[in-house]
Coordinates of C-alpha atoms in Angstrom, one line a residue:
X934 CA 31.2 12.3 -35.1
X935 CA 28.2 13.7 -37.0
X936 CA 26.4 11.2 -39.2
X937 CA 23.6 11.2 -41.7
X938 CA 20.9 8.5 -41.8
X939 CA 18.4 8.0 -44.6
X940 CA 16.0 5.3 -43.3
X941 CA 12.6 4.4 -44.7
X942 CA 11.0 5.4 -41.4
X943 CA 12.0 7.6 -38.5
X944 CA 9.8 7.2 -35.4
X945 CA 9.9 9.9 -32.7
X946 CA 8.9 8.4 -29.3
X947 CA 10.3 5.3 -27.6
X948 CA 7.1 4.3 -25.9
X949 CA 5.2 1.1 -26.5
X950 CA 3.5 2.6 -29.5
X951 CA 6.7 3.7 -31.2
X952 CA 8.5 0.4 -30.4
X953 CA 5.5 -1.7 -31.7
X954 CA 5.5 0.2 -35.0
X955 CA 9.3 0.0 -35.3
X956 CA 9.3 -3.8 -34.9
X957 CA 6.4 -4.2 -37.3
X958 CA 8.2 -2.1 -39.9
X959 CA 11.3 -4.2 -39.5
X960 CA 9.2 -7.4 -40.0
X961 CA 8.1 -5.9 -43.3
X962 CA 11.7 -5.1 -44.4
X963 CA 11.9 -1.3 -43.7
X964 CA 15.0 0.5 -42.4
X965 CA 14.0 2.1 -39.1
X966 CA 15.4 4.8 -36.8
X967 CA 13.7 5.1 -33.4
X968 CA 14.2 8.3 -31.4
X969 CA 14.4 8.0 -27.6
X970 CA 13.6 11.5 -26.3
X971 CA 15.1 10.5 -22.9
X972 CA 11.7 10.8 -21.0
X973 CA 8.8 8.4 -20.7
X974 CA 6.2 9.0 -23.4
X975 CA 3.0 10.2 -21.6
X976 CA 0.1 7.8 -21.8
X977 CA 2.4 5.0 -22.8
X978 CA 0.3 1.8 -23.0
X979 CA 3.1 -0.2 -21.3
X980 CA 2.7 1.9 -18.2
X981 CA -1.0 2.9 -18.6
X982 CA -3.3 0.3 -20.1
X983 CA -1.4 -2.7 -18.7
X984 CA -1.1 -1.2 -15.2
X985 CA -4.8 -0.2 -15.3
X986 CA -5.6 -3.7 -16.3
X987 CA -3.9 -5.0 -13.2
X988 CA -6.0 -2.7 -11.0
X989 CA -9.2 -3.8 -12.8
X990 CA -8.2 -7.4 -12.2
X991 CA -7.8 -6.8 -8.5
X992 CA -11.2 -5.1 -8.4
X993 CA -12.8 -7.9 -10.3
X994 CA -11.4 -10.4 -7.7
X995 CA -12.7 -8.3 -4.9
X996 CA -16.2 -8.2 -6.5
X997 CA -16.0 -12.0 -7.0
X998 CA -15.4 -12.5 -3.3
X999 CA -18.2 -10.2 -2.3
X1000 CA -20.7 -11.7 -4.8
X1001 CA -19.7 -15.4 -4.5
X1002 CA -23.1 -16.3 -3.1
X1003 CA -24.5 -16.0 -6.7
X1004 CA -22.6 -19.1 -7.7
X1005 CA -23.1 -21.2 -4.5
X1006 CA -20.0 -20.1 -2.5
X1007 CA -19.8 -18.2 0.8
X1008 CA -19.5 -14.5 0.2
X1009 CA -17.1 -12.4 2.2
X1010 CA -16.1 -8.8 2.6
X1011 CA -12.8 -8.2 0.6
X1012 CA -10.0 -6.4 2.5
X1013 CA -7.9 -4.7 -0.2
X1014 CA -4.3 -3.5 0.4
X1015 CA -4.0 -0.5 -1.9
X1016 CA -0.2 -0.5 -1.6
X1017 CA -0.1 -4.2 -2.8
X1018 CA -2.5 -3.5 -5.6
X1019 CA -0.4 -0.7 -6.8
X1020 CA 2.8 -2.7 -6.6
X1021 CA 1.1 -5.6 -8.5
X1022 CA 0.0 -3.2 -11.3
X1023 CA 3.4 -1.6 -11.5
X1024 CA 5.1 -5.0 -11.7
X1025 CA 2.8 -5.9 -14.7
X1026 CA 3.9 -2.8 -16.5
X1027 CA 7.6 -3.4 -15.7
X1028 CA 7.3 -6.9 -17.1
X1029 CA 7.3 -5.4 -20.6
X1030 CA 10.8 -4.0 -20.1
X1031 CA 12.7 -7.0 -21.5
X1032 CA 10.7 -6.8 -24.7
X1033 CA 11.7 -3.1 -25.1
X1034 CA 15.3 -3.5 -24.2
X1035 CA 17.8 -1.7 -26.5
X1036 CA 19.8 -4.8 -27.0
X1037 CA 16.7 -6.7 -28.4
X1038 CA 15.8 -3.8 -30.7
X1039 CA 19.3 -3.6 -32.0
X1040 CA 19.4 -7.3 -32.6
X1041 CA 16.2 -7.0 -34.7
X1042 CA 17.7 -4.2 -36.8
X1043 CA 16.2 -1.1 -35.2
X1044 CA 18.7 1.8 -35.1
X1045 CA 18.2 4.0 -32.0
X1046 CA 19.2 7.5 -31.3
X1047 CA 18.8 9.3 -28.0
X1048 CA 18.3 13.0 -27.5
X1049 CA 16.0 16.0 -28.1
X1050 CA 14.7 15.7 -31.7
X1051 CA 14.4 18.9 -33.7
X1052 CA 13.0 19.4 -37.1
X1053 CA 15.3 21.7 -39.1
X1054 CA 13.0 21.7 -42.1
X1055 CA 10.0 19.8 -43.5
X1056 CA 12.2 16.8 -44.5
X1057 CA 15.0 16.8 -42.0
X1058 CA 15.3 15.9 -38.3
X1059 CA 18.3 16.6 -36.1
X1060 CA 19.0 14.4 -32.9
X1061 CA 22.2 15.2 -31.2
X1062 CA 25.0 14.8 -33.8
X1063 CA 22.8 12.8 -36.1
X1064 CA 20.9 14.2 -39.1
X1065 CA 18.0 12.1 -40.3
X1066 CA 16.4 12.5 -43.8
X1067 CA 13.8 9.8 -43.7
X1068 CA 11.3 8.9 -46.4
X1069 CA 8.7 9.3 -43.7
X1070 CA 8.5 10.5 -40.0
X1071 CA 6.1 9.3 -37.4
X1072 CA 5.1 11.2 -34.2
X1073 CA 4.5 8.6 -31.5
X1074 CA 5.0 11.1 -28.7
X1075 CA 1.9 10.2 -26.6
X1076 CA -0.6 12.4 -24.9
X1077 CA -1.0 13.9 -21.4
X1078 CA -4.3 13.9 -19.4
X1079 CA -6.4 16.8 -20.4
X1080 CA -7.8 19.0 -17.6
X1081 CA -11.3 20.5 -17.7
X1082 CA -12.0 24.1 -16.9
X1083 CA -13.1 23.8 -13.2
X1084 CA -12.7 26.7 -10.9
X1085 CA -10.4 25.8 -8.0
X1086 CA -9.3 22.5 -9.4
X1087 CA -5.6 23.6 -9.4
X1088 CA -5.9 24.5 -5.7
X1089 CA -6.4 20.9 -4.5
X1090 CA -4.6 17.6 -5.0
X1091 CA -6.2 15.3 -7.6
X1092 CA -5.4 12.2 -9.5
X1093 CA -5.4 11.3 -13.2
X1094 CA -5.5 7.8 -14.8
X1095 CA -1.7 8.1 -14.9
X1096 CA -1.2 8.8 -11.2
X1097 CA -4.1 7.1 -9.4
X1098 CA -2.2 3.9 -8.8
X1099 CA 0.2 5.7 -6.6
X1100 CA -2.6 6.0 -4.0
X1101 CA -1.9 3.7 -1.0
X1102 CA -5.0 4.4 1.1
X1103 CA -8.6 3.6 0.6
X1104 CA -10.8 6.4 -0.9
X1105 CA -13.9 7.1 1.2
X1106 CA -15.7 9.1 -1.4
X1107 CA -14.2 9.5 -4.8
X1108 CA -15.6 11.8 -7.5
X1109 CA -14.6 10.9 -11.0
X1110 CA -14.7 13.8 -13.5
X1111 CA -15.1 12.7 -17.1
X1112 CA -17.1 10.4 -19.3
X1113 CA -14.4 8.5 -21.3
X1114 CA -13.9 4.8 -21.0
X1115 CA -11.1 5.1 -18.4
X1116 CA -13.5 7.2 -16.2
X1117 CA -16.0 4.4 -16.1
X1118 CA -13.4 1.6 -15.7
X1119 CA -11.8 3.4 -12.7
X1120 CA -15.1 4.4 -11.2
X1121 CA -16.2 0.7 -11.1
X1122 CA -12.8 -0.5 -9.9
X1123 CA -12.7 1.8 -6.9
X1124 CA -16.4 1.1 -6.1
X1125 CA -15.6 -2.6 -6.0
X1126 CA -12.6 -1.8 -3.7
X1127 CA -14.9 -0.2 -1.2
X1128 CA -15.2 3.5 -2.0
X1129 CA -18.3 5.5 -2.5
X1130 CA -18.1 6.8 -6.1
X1131 CA -19.8 9.6 -7.9
X1132 CA -19.2 10.0 -11.6
X1133 CA -19.7 13.4 -13.2
X1134 CA -19.4 12.9 -17.0
X1135 CA -18.5 16.6 -17.8
X1136 CA -20.4 16.2 -21.1
X1137 CA -21.7 13.2 -23.0
X1138 CA -21.2 9.8 -21.3
X1139 CA -19.0 7.7 -23.7
X1140 CA -19.3 10.0 -26.6
X1141 CA -19.2 8.2 -29.9
X1142 CA -20.7 5.0 -28.5
X1143 CA -24.2 3.7 -29.3
X1144 CA -26.6 5.4 -26.8
X1145 CA -28.7 2.2 -26.5
X1146 CA -25.7 0.1 -25.4
X1147 CA -24.4 2.9 -23.2
X1148 CA -27.8 2.9 -21.4
X1149 CA -27.5 -0.8 -20.7
X1150 CA -24.0 -0.3 -19.3
X1151 CA -25.1 2.6 -17.2
X1152 CA -27.9 0.5 -15.6
X1153 CA -25.4 -2.2 -14.7
X1154 CA -22.9 0.3 -13.1
X1155 CA -25.6 2.1 -11.1
X1156 CA -26.7 -1.3 -9.9
X1157 CA -23.3 -1.7 -8.3
X1158 CA -23.8 1.5 -6.4
X1159 CA -22.0 4.1 -8.6
X1160 CA -23.8 7.4 -8.6
X1161 CA -23.7 8.5 -12.3
X1162 CA -24.8 12.2 -12.6
X1163 CA -25.7 12.1 -16.3
X1164 CA -25.8 15.6 -17.8
X1165 CA -23.8 17.2 -15.0
X1166 CA -20.6 19.2 -15.1
X1167 CA -18.2 19.9 -12.3
X1168 CA -18.0 23.7 -12.1
X1169 CA -16.0 24.5 -9.0
X1170 CA -13.9 22.9 -6.3
X1171 CA -13.7 24.2 -2.8
X1172 CA -10.7 23.4 -0.5
X1173 CA -11.9 22.6 3.0
X1174 CA -10.1 21.8 6.3
X1175 CA -11.5 18.3 6.0
X1176 CA -12.2 16.9 2.6
X1177 CA -13.1 18.8 -0.5
X1178 CA -16.3 20.3 -1.9
X1179 CA -17.1 19.8 -5.6
X1180 CA -20.0 21.9 -7.0
X1181 CA -21.8 20.3 -9.9
X1182 CA -24.3 21.9 -12.3
X1183 CA -27.1 19.9 -14.0
X1184 CA -28.6 20.3 -17.5
X1185 CA -31.4 22.5 -16.2
X1186 CA -29.2 24.8 -14.1
X1187 CA -29.8 22.8 -10.9
X1188 CA -26.8 22.6 -8.7
X1189 CA -25.5 20.3 -6.0
X1190 CA -22.3 20.1 -3.8
X1191 CA -20.5 16.9 -3.2
X1192 CA -18.5 16.3 -0.1
X1193 CA -15.6 14.1 -1.3
X1194 CA -12.3 12.7 -0.1
X1195 CA -10.5 12.5 -3.4
X1196 CA -10.8 13.6 -7.0
X1197 CA -9.9 11.7 -10.2
X1198 CA -9.9 13.6 -13.5
X1199 CA -10.4 11.3 -16.5
X1200 CA -11.4 13.8 -19.1
X1201 CA -9.5 12.7 -22.2
X1202 CA -5.9 13.5 -23.3
X1203 CA -4.1 16.3 -25.0
X1204 CA -1.3 15.3 -27.5
X1205 CA 2.3 16.0 -26.5
X1206 CA 3.3 18.5 -29.2
X1207 CA 6.4 20.6 -29.6
X1208 CA 5.6 24.1 -30.8
X1209 CA 8.9 24.4 -32.6
X1210 CA 8.1 21.3 -34.7
X1211 CA 4.9 22.9 -35.9
X1212 CA 6.6 25.7 -37.8
X1213 CA 9.8 23.9 -38.9
X1214 CA 8.0 20.7 -40.1
X1215 CA 5.0 22.6 -41.5
X1216 CA 2.5 21.0 -39.2
X1217 CA -0.9 22.7 -38.9
X1218 CA -3.2 22.6 -35.9
X1219 CA -6.9 21.7 -36.2
X1220 CA -8.9 24.9 -36.5
X1221 CA -11.7 23.7 -34.1
X1222 CA -9.4 21.9 -31.7
X1223 CA -6.2 24.0 -31.2
X1224 CA -4.5 21.4 -28.9
X1225 CA -4.6 18.8 -31.7
X1226 CA -2.9 18.5 -35.1
X1227 CA -4.8 18.8 -38.3
X1228 CA -5.0 15.1 -39.5
X1229 CA -6.8 13.0 -42.0
X1230 CA -8.5 9.7 -41.1
X1231 CA -5.2 7.8 -41.3
X1232 CA -3.2 10.3 -39.1
X1233 CA -1.5 12.1 -42.0
X1234 CA -0.5 15.7 -41.1
X1235 CA -0.4 18.7 -43.4
X1236 CA 3.2 17.6 -44.2
X1237 CA 2.8 14.6 -46.4
X1238 CA 6.0 13.1 -45.0
X1239 CA 4.8 13.2 -41.4
X1240 CA 2.1 10.9 -39.7
X1241 CA 0.9 11.0 -36.1
X1242 CA -0.3 7.8 -34.3
X1243 CA -1.4 6.9 -30.8
X1244 CA -1.8 9.8 -28.4
X1245 CA -0.2 12.2 -30.7
X1246 CA -3.1 11.6 -33.1
X1247 CA -5.7 11.8 -30.4
X1248 CA -6.3 8.0 -30.5
X1249 CA -8.0 6.6 -27.4
X1250 CA -8.3 3.0 -28.6
X1251 CA -5.2 0.8 -29.3
X1252 CA -6.9 -0.7 -32.4
X1253 CA -7.0 2.8 -33.9
X1254 CA -3.2 3.0 -33.5
X1255 CA -2.6 -0.4 -35.0
X1256 CA -4.8 0.3 -38.0
X1257 CA -3.1 3.6 -38.7
X1258 CA 0.3 2.0 -38.4
X1259 CA -0.5 -0.8 -40.9
X1260 CA -1.9 1.7 -43.4
X1261 CA 1.2 3.8 -43.1
X1262 CA 3.4 0.8 -43.8
X1263 CA 1.2 -0.2 -46.8
X1264 CA 1.7 3.3 -48.3
X1265 CA 5.4 3.3 -47.6
X1266 CA 6.4 -0.2 -48.4
X1267 CA 3.6 -1.4 -50.8
X1268 CA 1.1 -4.2 -50.1
X1269 CA -2.4 -4.1 -48.8
X1270 CA -3.3 -5.2 -45.3
X1271 CA -6.7 -6.6 -44.5
X1272 CA -8.8 -3.6 -43.5
X1273 CA -10.0 -4.7 -40.1
X1274 CA -12.1 -1.9 -38.6
X1275 CA -11.1 -0.4 -35.3
X1276 CA -12.8 -1.5 -32.1
X1277 CA -14.2 0.8 -29.4
X1278 CA -13.9 -0.9 -26.0
X1279 CA -14.8 -0.1 -22.4
X1280 CA -13.2 -2.6 -20.0
X1281 CA -15.9 -2.6 -17.3
X1282 CA -17.9 -5.5 -16.2
X1283 CA -20.1 -6.0 -18.1
X1284 CA -17.7 -4.8 -20.9
X1285 CA -18.9 -2.7 -23.8
X1286 CA -17.4 -3.1 -27.3
X1287 CA -18.4 -1.8 -30.7
X1288 CA -17.2 -1.8 -34.3
X1289 CA -18.2 -0.1 -37.5
X1290 CA -21.2 2.1 -37.9
X1291 CA -24.2 2.0 -35.6
X1292 CA -26.7 4.7 -36.6
X1293 CA -28.0 6.8 -33.8
X1294 CA -31.8 6.9 -33.1
X1295 CA -34.4 4.2 -32.7
X1296 CA -34.7 3.4 -36.4
X1297 CA -32.0 2.6 -38.9
X1298 CA -31.8 4.4 -42.2
X1299 CA -33.8 3.0 -45.1
X1300 CA -32.3 -0.3 -46.5
X1301 CA -30.6 -1.2 -43.2
X1302 CA -31.9 -3.6 -40.5
X1303 CA -31.0 -3.9 -36.8
X1304 CA -30.9 -7.3 -35.1
X1305 CA -30.7 -7.7 -31.3
X1306 CA -30.2 -10.7 -29.0
X1307 CA -30.2 -10.8 -25.2
X1308 CA -27.4 -12.6 -23.3
X1309 CA -30.0 -13.9 -20.8
X1310 CA -30.2 -17.1 -22.8
X1311 CA -26.5 -17.4 -23.4
X1312 CA -25.1 -20.5 -21.7
X1313 CA -21.7 -19.0 -20.9
X1314 CA -23.3 -15.8 -19.4
X1315 CA -25.7 -17.9 -17.4
X1316 CA -23.0 -20.1 -16.0
X1317 CA -21.1 -17.0 -14.8
X1318 CA -24.3 -15.5 -13.3
X1319 CA -23.8 -12.5 -15.6
X1320 CA -26.8 -12.4 -17.8
X1321 CA -27.1 -8.7 -18.1
X1322 CA -26.3 -7.7 -21.6
X1323 CA -27.3 -7.5 -25.3
X1324 CA -25.8 -7.8 -28.7
X1325 CA -26.7 -5.7 -31.7
X1326 CA -25.9 -5.9 -35.4
X1327 CA -26.6 -3.4 -38.2
X1328 CA -27.0 -5.1 -41.6
X1329 CA -27.1 -3.6 -45.0
X1330 CA -29.7 -4.4 -47.7
X1331 CA -27.1 -6.6 -49.3
X1332 CA -26.8 -8.7 -46.1
X1333 CA -23.4 -7.3 -45.0
X1334 CA -22.7 -6.3 -41.5
X1335 CA -21.8 -2.6 -41.3
X1336 CA -21.6 -2.3 -37.5
X1337 CA -22.2 -4.1 -34.2
X1338 CA -21.9 -3.9 -30.5
X1339 CA -22.1 -6.0 -27.4
X1340 CA -22.6 -5.2 -23.7
X1341 CA -21.9 -8.2 -21.5
X1342 CA -19.6 -11.1 -20.9
X1343 CA -16.9 -11.5 -23.6
X1344 CA -17.9 -8.3 -25.4
X1345 CA -14.4 -7.5 -26.7
X1346 CA -13.8 -11.0 -28.1
X1347 CA -17.3 -11.2 -29.6
X1348 CA -17.0 -7.8 -31.3
X1349 CA -13.5 -8.9 -32.6
X1350 CA -15.3 -11.7 -34.5
X1351 CA -17.8 -9.1 -35.9
X1352 CA -14.8 -7.0 -37.0
X1353 CA -13.3 -9.9 -38.9
X1354 CA -16.6 -10.7 -40.5
X1355 CA -16.8 -7.1 -41.8
X1356 CA -13.1 -7.1 -42.9
X1357 CA -13.5 -10.3 -45.0
X1358 CA -16.9 -9.4 -46.4
X1359 CA -18.7 -12.5 -44.9
X1360 CA -22.4 -12.2 -45.2
X1361 CA -24.2 -11.6 -41.9
X1362 CA -26.1 -14.9 -42.3
X1363 CA -22.7 -16.6 -42.3
X1364 CA -22.5 -16.1 -38.5
X1365 CA -25.0 -18.9 -38.2
X1366 CA -22.2 -21.3 -39.1
X1367 CA -19.5 -20.1 -36.7
X1368 CA -17.6 -23.0 -35.1
X1369 CA -17.4 -22.1 -31.4
X1370 CA -16.7 -24.0 -28.2
X1371 CA -19.6 -24.6 -25.9
X1372 CA -20.5 -22.7 -23.8
X1373 CA -19.3 -19.5 -25.4
X1374 CA -20.4 -15.9 -25.0
X1375 CA -19.8 -15.4 -28.7
X1376 CA -22.6 -17.9 -29.4
X1377 CA -24.9 -14.9 -29.3
X1378 CA -23.6 -14.2 -32.9
X1379 CA -24.8 -17.7 -34.0
X1380 CA -28.2 -16.8 -32.6
X1381 CA -28.2 -13.5 -34.6
X1382 CA -26.9 -15.2 -37.7
X1383 CA -29.7 -17.8 -37.6
X1384 CA -32.2 -15.0 -37.2
X1385 CA -30.8 -13.1 -40.2
X1386 CA -30.6 -16.3 -42.2
X1387 CA -34.3 -17.1 -41.5
X1388 CA -35.4 -13.5 -42.4
X1389 CA -33.6 -13.6 -45.7
X1390 CA -34.7 -17.1 -46.8
X1391 CA -37.2 -17.1 -49.7
X1392 CA -40.7 -18.2 -48.7
X1393 CA -41.8 -21.7 -49.6
X1394 CA -44.4 -22.0 -52.2
X1395 CA -47.8 -23.3 -51.1
X1396 CA -47.7 -26.3 -53.6
X1397 CA -44.4 -27.5 -52.1
X1398 CA -45.8 -27.3 -48.6
X1399 CA -48.9 -29.2 -49.6
X1400 CA -46.8 -32.0 -51.1
X1401 CA -44.7 -32.3 -48.0
X1402 CA -47.8 -32.6 -45.9
X1403 CA -49.2 -35.3 -48.2

């Protein structure tokens, strides 16, 4: 029987992103309908980020075995089983299934409908025999791996971040095409698991990250034996009787041909969009990026009743998705969440994490100061034998942190503390009084806080100093 639903929120896409938003909306008292399209949402974190984390953990263990001499243990050559590594990663992703079970969602008050969703006008969605007139709609439909324009790429087998864990044999020479975080993470993982790895960024390496911190990370990765061809693009792929040839072109027109066994393309993602929705729901495409929707900073589309989050919005970092979801619920339900800025993270070793605004160039703009601290003197980093790294803070003339980044041990957790400091308006000098366990990688923030505190302290008057000296 046909029915009509009028929820506060209708979320299209039953992936981890859609489910997380549905549960959060229910916690805040909203009536929610979740649309299951009947297919896995592409780029779903439950099967992407978690599975990749399993692979990275296996690679980290292999590296620990091989480098055990640095901490007084006998080193050995790791012998990875790629089938077992893939099965372990898949099991981690599958472990999220009970949390996403339909029975659990129903018990928590989420109404589910399964079928192909179709917008019939700007304010109405049809799904099977159900008509939905929601106060607001959310596209949580994910994003598929984007493929660069490389002659001959479609003539050879290749992997993407979504499929590479299906490989059950060792790669002898892997070329990674792309410069996004996943490209560097996977390049390091397979290098640690015994492959020769060449990374061709296909444009800027880690676009949007601070060049100074990226340079430190690049040095660490090349030190592990990854051949990073900065400034190069893959321009052609040649199928051969044995192996594959990949022709690359440099910034000055110089060319080279790589003899590789496997290709991994990690060149970003393209949102999963339905062309029929664009016209029926009044959604416009971005004029400069025709594969993406026209969105504002919070993911709102040209239809004020439709918001995109996650892959559908072009988000590459989970914290961007969480932030947009919270702001949507604030607009829809009232209230004001603490505006914690989104983190940018690369899960390599050393890790790279950033938050806020870090101005490009060697000098900050007038009124701002940049403070740096090396991890070489950090007790936690020294204990782990991982002293490569640096922390960086950008502070305004009023003493507030506007941005920061870390390359090194505990980068993600350390930058999360910076994000909280920014969100709550704590002065940068307040970092000097952080209560942390010892040893802690985040203690580098205490070092920076003390430096900032000392620089901002008023100078003592000469008379006071003379009295103190007698």
